[in-house]
PDB file of C-alpha atoms in Angstrom:
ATOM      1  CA  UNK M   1       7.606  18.104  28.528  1.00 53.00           C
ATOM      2  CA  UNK M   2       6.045  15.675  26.093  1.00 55.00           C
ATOM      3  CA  UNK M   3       6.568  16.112  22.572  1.00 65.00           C
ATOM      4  CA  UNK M   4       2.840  15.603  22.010  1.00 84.00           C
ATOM      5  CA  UNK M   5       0.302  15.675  25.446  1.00 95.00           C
ATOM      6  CA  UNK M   6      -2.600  14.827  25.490  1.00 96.00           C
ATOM      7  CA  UNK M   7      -5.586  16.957  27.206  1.00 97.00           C
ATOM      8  CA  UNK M   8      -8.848  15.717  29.402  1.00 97.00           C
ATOM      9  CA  UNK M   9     -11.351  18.599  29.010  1.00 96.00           C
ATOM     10  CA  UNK M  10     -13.385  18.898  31.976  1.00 97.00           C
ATOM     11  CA  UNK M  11     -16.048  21.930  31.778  1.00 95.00           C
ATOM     12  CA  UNK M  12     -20.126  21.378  32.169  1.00 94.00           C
ATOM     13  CA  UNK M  13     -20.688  23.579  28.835  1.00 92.00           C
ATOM     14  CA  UNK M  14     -21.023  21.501  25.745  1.00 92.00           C
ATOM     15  CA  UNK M  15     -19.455  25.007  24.054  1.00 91.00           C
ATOM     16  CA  UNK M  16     -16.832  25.361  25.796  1.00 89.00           C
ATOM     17  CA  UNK M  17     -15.915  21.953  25.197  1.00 92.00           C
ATOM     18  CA  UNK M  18     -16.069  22.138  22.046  1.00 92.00           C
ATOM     19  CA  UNK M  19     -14.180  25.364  21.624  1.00 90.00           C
ATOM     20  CA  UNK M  20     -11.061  24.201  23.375  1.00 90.00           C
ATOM     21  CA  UNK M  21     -10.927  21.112  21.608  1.00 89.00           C
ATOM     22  CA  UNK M  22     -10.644  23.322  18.164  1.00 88.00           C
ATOM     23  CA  UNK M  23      -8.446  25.578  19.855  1.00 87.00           C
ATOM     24  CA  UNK M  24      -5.933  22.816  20.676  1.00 89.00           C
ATOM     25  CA  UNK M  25      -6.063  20.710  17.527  1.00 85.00           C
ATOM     26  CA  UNK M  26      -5.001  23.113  15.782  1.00 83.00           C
ATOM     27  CA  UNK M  27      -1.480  22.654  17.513  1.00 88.00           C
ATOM     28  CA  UNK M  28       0.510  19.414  17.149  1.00 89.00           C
ATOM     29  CA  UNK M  29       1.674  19.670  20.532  1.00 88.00           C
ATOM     30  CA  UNK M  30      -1.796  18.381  22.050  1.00 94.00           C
ATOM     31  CA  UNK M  31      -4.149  16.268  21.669  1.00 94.00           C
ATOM     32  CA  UNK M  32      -7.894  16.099  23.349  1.00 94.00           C
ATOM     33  CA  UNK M  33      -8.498  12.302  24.155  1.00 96.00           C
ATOM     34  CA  UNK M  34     -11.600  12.819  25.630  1.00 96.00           C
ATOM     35  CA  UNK M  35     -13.593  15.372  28.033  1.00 96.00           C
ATOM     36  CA  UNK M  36     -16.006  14.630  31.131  1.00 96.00           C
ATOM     37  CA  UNK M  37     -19.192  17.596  32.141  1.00 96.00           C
ATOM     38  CA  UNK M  38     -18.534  17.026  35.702  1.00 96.00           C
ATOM     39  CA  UNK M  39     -16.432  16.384  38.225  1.00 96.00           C
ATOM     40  CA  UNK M  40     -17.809  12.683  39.548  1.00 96.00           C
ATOM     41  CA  UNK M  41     -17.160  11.854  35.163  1.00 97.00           C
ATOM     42  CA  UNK M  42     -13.847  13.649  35.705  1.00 97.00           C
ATOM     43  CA  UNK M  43     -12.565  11.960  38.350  1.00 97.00           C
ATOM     44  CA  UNK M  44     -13.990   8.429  36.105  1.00 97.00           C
ATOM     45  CA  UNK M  45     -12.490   9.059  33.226  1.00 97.00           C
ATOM     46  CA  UNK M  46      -9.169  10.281  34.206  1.00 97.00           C
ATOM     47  CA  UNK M  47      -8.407   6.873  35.008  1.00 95.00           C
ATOM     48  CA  UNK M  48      -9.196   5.495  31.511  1.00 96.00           C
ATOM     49  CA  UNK M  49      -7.476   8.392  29.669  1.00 97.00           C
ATOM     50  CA  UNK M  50      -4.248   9.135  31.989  1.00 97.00           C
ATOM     51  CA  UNK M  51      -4.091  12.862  30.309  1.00 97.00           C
ATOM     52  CA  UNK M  52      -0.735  14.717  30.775  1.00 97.00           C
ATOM     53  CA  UNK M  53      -3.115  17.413  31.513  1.00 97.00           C
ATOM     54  CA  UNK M  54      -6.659  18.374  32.629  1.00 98.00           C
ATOM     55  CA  UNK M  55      -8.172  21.232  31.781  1.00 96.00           C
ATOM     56  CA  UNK M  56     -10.952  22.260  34.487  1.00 96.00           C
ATOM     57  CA  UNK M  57     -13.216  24.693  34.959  1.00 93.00           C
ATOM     58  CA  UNK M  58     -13.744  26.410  38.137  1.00 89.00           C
ATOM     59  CA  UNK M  59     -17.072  25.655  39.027  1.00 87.00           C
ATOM     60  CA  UNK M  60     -19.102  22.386  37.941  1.00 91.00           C
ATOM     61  CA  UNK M  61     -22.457  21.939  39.080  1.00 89.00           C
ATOM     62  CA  UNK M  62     -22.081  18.562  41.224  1.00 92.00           C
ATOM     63  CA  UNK M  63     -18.562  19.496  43.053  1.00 89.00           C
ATOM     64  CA  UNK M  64     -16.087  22.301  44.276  1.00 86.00           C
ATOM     65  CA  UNK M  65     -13.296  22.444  42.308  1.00 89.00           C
ATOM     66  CA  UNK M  66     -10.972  21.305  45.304  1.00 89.00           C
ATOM     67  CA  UNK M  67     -12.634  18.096  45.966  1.00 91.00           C
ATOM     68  CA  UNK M  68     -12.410  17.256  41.878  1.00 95.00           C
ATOM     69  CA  UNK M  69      -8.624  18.523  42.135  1.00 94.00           C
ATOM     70  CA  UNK M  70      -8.001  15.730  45.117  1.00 92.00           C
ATOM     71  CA  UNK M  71     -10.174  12.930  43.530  1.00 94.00           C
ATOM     72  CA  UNK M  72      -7.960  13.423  39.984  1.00 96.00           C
ATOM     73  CA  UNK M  73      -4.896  13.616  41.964  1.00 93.00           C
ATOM     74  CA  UNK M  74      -6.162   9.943  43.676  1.00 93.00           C
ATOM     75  CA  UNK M  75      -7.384   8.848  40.243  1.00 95.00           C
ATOM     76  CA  UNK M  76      -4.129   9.644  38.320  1.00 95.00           C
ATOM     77  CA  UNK M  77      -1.584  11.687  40.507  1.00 93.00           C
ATOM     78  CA  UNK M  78       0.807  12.620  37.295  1.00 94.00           C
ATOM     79  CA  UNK M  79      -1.912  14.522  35.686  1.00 96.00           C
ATOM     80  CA  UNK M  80      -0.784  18.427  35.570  1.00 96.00           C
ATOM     81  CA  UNK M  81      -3.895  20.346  36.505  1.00 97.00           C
ATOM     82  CA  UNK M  82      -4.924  23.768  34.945  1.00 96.00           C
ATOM     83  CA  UNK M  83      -8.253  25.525  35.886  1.00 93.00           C
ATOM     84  CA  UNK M  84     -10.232  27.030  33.258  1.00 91.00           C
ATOM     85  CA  UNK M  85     -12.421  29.828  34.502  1.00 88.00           C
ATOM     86  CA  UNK M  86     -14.343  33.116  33.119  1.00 83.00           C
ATOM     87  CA  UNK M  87     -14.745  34.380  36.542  1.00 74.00           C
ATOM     88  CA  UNK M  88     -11.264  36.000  38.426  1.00 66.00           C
ATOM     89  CA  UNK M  89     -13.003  34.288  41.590  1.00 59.00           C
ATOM     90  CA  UNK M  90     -10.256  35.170  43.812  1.00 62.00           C
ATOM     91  CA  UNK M  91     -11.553  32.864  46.427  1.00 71.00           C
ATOM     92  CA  UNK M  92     -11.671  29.638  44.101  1.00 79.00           C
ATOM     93  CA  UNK M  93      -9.025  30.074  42.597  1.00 82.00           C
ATOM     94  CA  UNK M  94      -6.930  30.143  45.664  1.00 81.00           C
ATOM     95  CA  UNK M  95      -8.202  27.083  47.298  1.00 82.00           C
ATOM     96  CA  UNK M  96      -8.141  25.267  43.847  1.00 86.00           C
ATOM     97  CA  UNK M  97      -4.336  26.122  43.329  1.00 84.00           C
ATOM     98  CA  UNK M  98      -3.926  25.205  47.519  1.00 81.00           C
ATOM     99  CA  UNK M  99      -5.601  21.727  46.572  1.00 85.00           C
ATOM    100  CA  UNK M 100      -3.078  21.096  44.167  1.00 87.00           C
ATOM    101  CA  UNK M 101      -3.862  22.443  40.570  1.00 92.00           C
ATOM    102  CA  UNK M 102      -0.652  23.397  38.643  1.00 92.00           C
ATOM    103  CA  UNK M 103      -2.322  27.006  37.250  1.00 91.00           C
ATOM    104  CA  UNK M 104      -4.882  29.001  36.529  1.00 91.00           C
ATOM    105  CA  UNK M 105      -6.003  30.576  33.095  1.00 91.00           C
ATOM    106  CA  UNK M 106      -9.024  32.438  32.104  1.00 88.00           C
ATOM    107  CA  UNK M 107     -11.707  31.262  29.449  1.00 86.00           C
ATOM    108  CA  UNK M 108     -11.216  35.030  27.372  1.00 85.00           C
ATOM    109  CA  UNK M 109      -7.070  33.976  26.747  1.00 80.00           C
ATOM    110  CA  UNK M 110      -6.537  34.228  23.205  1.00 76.00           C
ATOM    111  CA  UNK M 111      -5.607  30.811  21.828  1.00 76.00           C
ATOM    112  CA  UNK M 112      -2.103  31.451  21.733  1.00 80.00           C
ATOM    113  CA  UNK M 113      -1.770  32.438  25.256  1.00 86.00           C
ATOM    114  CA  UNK M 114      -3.460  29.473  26.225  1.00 88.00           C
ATOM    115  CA  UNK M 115      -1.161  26.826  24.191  1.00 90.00           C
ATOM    116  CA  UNK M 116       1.632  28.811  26.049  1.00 90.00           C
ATOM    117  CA  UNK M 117       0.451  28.793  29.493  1.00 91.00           C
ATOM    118  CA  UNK M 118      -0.558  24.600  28.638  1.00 94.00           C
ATOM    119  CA  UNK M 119       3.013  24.388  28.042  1.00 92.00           C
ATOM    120  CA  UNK M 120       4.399  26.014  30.918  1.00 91.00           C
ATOM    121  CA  UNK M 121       2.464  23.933  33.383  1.00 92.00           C
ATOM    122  CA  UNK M 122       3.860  20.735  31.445  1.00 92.00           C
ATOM    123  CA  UNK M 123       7.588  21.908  31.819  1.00 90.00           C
ATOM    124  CA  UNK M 124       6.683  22.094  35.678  1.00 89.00           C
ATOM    125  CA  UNK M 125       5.980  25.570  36.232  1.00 87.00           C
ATOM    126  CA  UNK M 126       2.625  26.546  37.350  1.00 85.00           C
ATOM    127  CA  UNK M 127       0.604  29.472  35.581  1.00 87.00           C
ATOM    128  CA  UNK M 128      -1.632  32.169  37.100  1.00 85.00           C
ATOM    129  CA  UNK M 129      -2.938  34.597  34.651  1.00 82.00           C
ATOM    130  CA  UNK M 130      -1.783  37.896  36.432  1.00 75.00           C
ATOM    131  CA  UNK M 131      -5.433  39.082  35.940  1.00 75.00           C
ATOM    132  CA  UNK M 132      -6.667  36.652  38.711  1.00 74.00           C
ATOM    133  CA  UNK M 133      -4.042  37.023  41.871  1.00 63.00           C
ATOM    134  CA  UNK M 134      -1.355  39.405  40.348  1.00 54.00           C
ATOM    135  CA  UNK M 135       0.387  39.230  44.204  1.00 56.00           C
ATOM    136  CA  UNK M 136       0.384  35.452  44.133  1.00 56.00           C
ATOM    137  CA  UNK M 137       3.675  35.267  45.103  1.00 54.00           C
ATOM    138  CA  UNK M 138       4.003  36.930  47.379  1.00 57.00           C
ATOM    139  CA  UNK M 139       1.248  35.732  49.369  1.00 62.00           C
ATOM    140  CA  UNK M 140       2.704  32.544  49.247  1.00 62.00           C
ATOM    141  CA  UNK M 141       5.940  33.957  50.654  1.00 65.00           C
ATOM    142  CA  UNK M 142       4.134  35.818  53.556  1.00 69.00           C
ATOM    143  CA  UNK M 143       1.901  32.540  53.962  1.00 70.00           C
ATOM    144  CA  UNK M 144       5.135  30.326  54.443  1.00 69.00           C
ATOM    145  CA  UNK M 145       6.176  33.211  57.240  1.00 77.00           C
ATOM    146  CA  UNK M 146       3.305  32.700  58.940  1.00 80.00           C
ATOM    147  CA  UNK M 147       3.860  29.347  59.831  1.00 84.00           C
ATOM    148  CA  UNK M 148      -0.226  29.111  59.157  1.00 86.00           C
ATOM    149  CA  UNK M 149      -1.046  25.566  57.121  1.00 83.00           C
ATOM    150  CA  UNK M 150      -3.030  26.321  54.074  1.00 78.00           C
ATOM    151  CA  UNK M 151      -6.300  25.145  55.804  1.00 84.00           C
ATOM    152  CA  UNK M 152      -5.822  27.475  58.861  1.00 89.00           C
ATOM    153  CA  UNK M 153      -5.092  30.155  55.865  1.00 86.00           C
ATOM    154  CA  UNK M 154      -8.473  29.410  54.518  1.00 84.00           C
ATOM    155  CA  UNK M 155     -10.616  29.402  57.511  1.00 89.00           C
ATOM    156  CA  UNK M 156      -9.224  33.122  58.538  1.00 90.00           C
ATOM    157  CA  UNK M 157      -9.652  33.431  54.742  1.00 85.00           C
ATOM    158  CA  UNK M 158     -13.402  32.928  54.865  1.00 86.00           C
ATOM    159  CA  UNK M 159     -13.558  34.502  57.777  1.00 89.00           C
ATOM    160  CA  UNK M 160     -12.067  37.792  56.750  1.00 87.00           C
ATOM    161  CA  UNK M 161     -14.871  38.343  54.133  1.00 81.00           C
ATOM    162  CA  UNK M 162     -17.515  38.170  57.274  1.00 86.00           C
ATOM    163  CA  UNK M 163     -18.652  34.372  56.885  1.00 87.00           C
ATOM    164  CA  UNK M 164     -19.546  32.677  60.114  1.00 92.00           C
ATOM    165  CA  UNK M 165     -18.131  29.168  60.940  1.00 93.00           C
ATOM    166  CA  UNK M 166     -21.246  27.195  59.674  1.00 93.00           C
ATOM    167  CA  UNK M 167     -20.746  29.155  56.447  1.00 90.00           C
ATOM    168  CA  UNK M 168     -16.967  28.618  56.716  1.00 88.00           C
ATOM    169  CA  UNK M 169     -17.509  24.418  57.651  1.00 88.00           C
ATOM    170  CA  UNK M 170     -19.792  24.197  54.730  1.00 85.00           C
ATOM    171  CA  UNK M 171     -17.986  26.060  52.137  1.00 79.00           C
ATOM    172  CA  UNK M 172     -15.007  24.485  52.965  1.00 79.00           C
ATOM    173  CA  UNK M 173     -16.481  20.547  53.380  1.00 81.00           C
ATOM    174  CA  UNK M 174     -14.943  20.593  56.779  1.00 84.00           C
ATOM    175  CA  UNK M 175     -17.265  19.832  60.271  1.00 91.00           C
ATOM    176  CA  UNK M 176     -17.969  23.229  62.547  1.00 93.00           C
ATOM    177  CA  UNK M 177     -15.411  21.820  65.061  1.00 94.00           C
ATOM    178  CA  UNK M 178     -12.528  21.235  62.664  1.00 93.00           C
ATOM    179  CA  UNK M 179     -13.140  25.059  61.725  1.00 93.00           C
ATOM    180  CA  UNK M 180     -13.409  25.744  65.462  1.00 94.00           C
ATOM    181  CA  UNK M 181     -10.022  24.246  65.768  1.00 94.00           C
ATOM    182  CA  UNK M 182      -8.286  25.477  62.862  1.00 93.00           C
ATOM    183  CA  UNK M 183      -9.287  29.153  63.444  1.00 93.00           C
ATOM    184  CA  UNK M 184      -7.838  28.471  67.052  1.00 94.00           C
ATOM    185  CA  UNK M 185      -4.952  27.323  66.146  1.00 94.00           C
ATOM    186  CA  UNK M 186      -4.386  29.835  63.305  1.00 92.00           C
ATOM    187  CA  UNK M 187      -5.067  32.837  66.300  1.00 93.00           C
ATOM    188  CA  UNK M 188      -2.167  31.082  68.429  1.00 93.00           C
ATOM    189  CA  UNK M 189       0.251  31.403  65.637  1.00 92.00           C
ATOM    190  CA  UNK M 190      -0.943  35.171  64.512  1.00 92.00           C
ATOM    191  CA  UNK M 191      -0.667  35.853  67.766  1.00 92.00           C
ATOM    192  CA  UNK M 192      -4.584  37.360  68.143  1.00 92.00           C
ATOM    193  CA  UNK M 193      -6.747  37.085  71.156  1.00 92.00           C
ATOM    194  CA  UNK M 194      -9.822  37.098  68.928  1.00 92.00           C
ATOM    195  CA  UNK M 195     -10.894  36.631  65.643  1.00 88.00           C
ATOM    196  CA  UNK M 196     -11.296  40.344  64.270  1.00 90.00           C
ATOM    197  CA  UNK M 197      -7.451  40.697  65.892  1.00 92.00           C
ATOM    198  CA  UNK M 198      -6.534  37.253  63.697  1.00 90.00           C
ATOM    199  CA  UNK M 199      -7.898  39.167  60.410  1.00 88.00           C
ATOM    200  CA  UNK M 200      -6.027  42.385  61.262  1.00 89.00           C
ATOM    201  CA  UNK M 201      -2.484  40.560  61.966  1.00 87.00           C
ATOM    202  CA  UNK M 202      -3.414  38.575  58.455  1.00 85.00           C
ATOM    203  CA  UNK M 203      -3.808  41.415  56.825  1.00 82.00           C
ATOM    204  CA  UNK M 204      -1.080  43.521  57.941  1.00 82.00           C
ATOM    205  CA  UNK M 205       1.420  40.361  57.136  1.00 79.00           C
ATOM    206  CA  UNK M 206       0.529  40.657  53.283  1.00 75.00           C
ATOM    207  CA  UNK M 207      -2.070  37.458  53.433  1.00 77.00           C
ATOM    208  CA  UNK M 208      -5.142  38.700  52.433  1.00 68.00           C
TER     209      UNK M 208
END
């Protein structure tokens, strides 16, 4: 961990902003070099700054926090990655820390618990307040049973919480067919003939 690391701020609220940069300059451990109100200026400036950490928020209004989480890691791939949300959005959250992101905090931590987590994440462990997935692990552990990838997870995912595969192709950036193909494959390996069978065996394995 850095003796002093700096922090990108990435959040489409001027106040929020704002707030974290007090929050954190009031510890000499970090310092803000700069902050970007969405995620095409995130991916921009990430470049320019080279941040030992980003600080994102969930949702920004011009991209899904995955796609921001891939085009920092392109950007600047040694950039730790914590989202920043006020909403315990199970469903984000999961596909932002399957993308990549290094943790997870909510915007109500007290200050304290948020220079902590921030220096967790730097000494390489990654953060999930317990509020937000408080079985994280072991989903991951019945996830890496599975044999499912993490984009076959997210398709039966989606599809558990009754979204169609239009809905799933579009909330996921993916074309109808790669859905098509990844719910497929992801019935082989649960073993389902269909895809109400696929949610069951999911859910009896501790996945969702």
């Amino acid at each position: 961990m850095p003796v002093s690391a700096t922090v990108m701020v990435v959040d489409d609220h001027p106040v929020v902003r704002d707030g974290v940069t007090l929050l954190l300059r009031s510890d000499p451990t970090f310092t803000v070099v700069g902050s970007a109100e969405s995620g095409r200026a995130a991916i921009t400036r990430v470049s320019e700054l080279l941040p030992d950490l980003v600080l994102l928020d969930l949702r920004l209004p011009d991209m899904l926090a995955p796609e921001v989480i891939a085009g920092l890691r392109q950007a600047y791939a040694p950039a730790r990655i914590v989202v920043f949300t006020a909403h315990g959005d199970h469903q984000g959250v999961i596909a932002a820390l399957e993308a990549g992101a290094n943790g997870c905090l909510l915007k109500d931590v007290a200050g304290t618990d948020l220079v902590s987590g921030l220096r967790r994440v730097l000494r390489g462990e990654r953060v999930v307040d317990p509020r937000i997935l408080p079985d994280a692990g072991q989903r991951s552990d019945a996830l890496a049973r599975s044999g499912l990838t993490r984009r076959e997870y997210e398709v039966i995912r989606l599809a558990a919480q009754g979204r169609t595969n239009p809905e799933i192709a579009e909330a996921t950036g993916l074309t109808r067919n790669t859905v098509k193909t990844y719910l497929q494959s992801a019935l082989h390996k649960l073993g389902a003939r269909n895809r109400v069978e696929a949610i069951g065996k999911a859910s009896e394995a501790g996945l969702l």
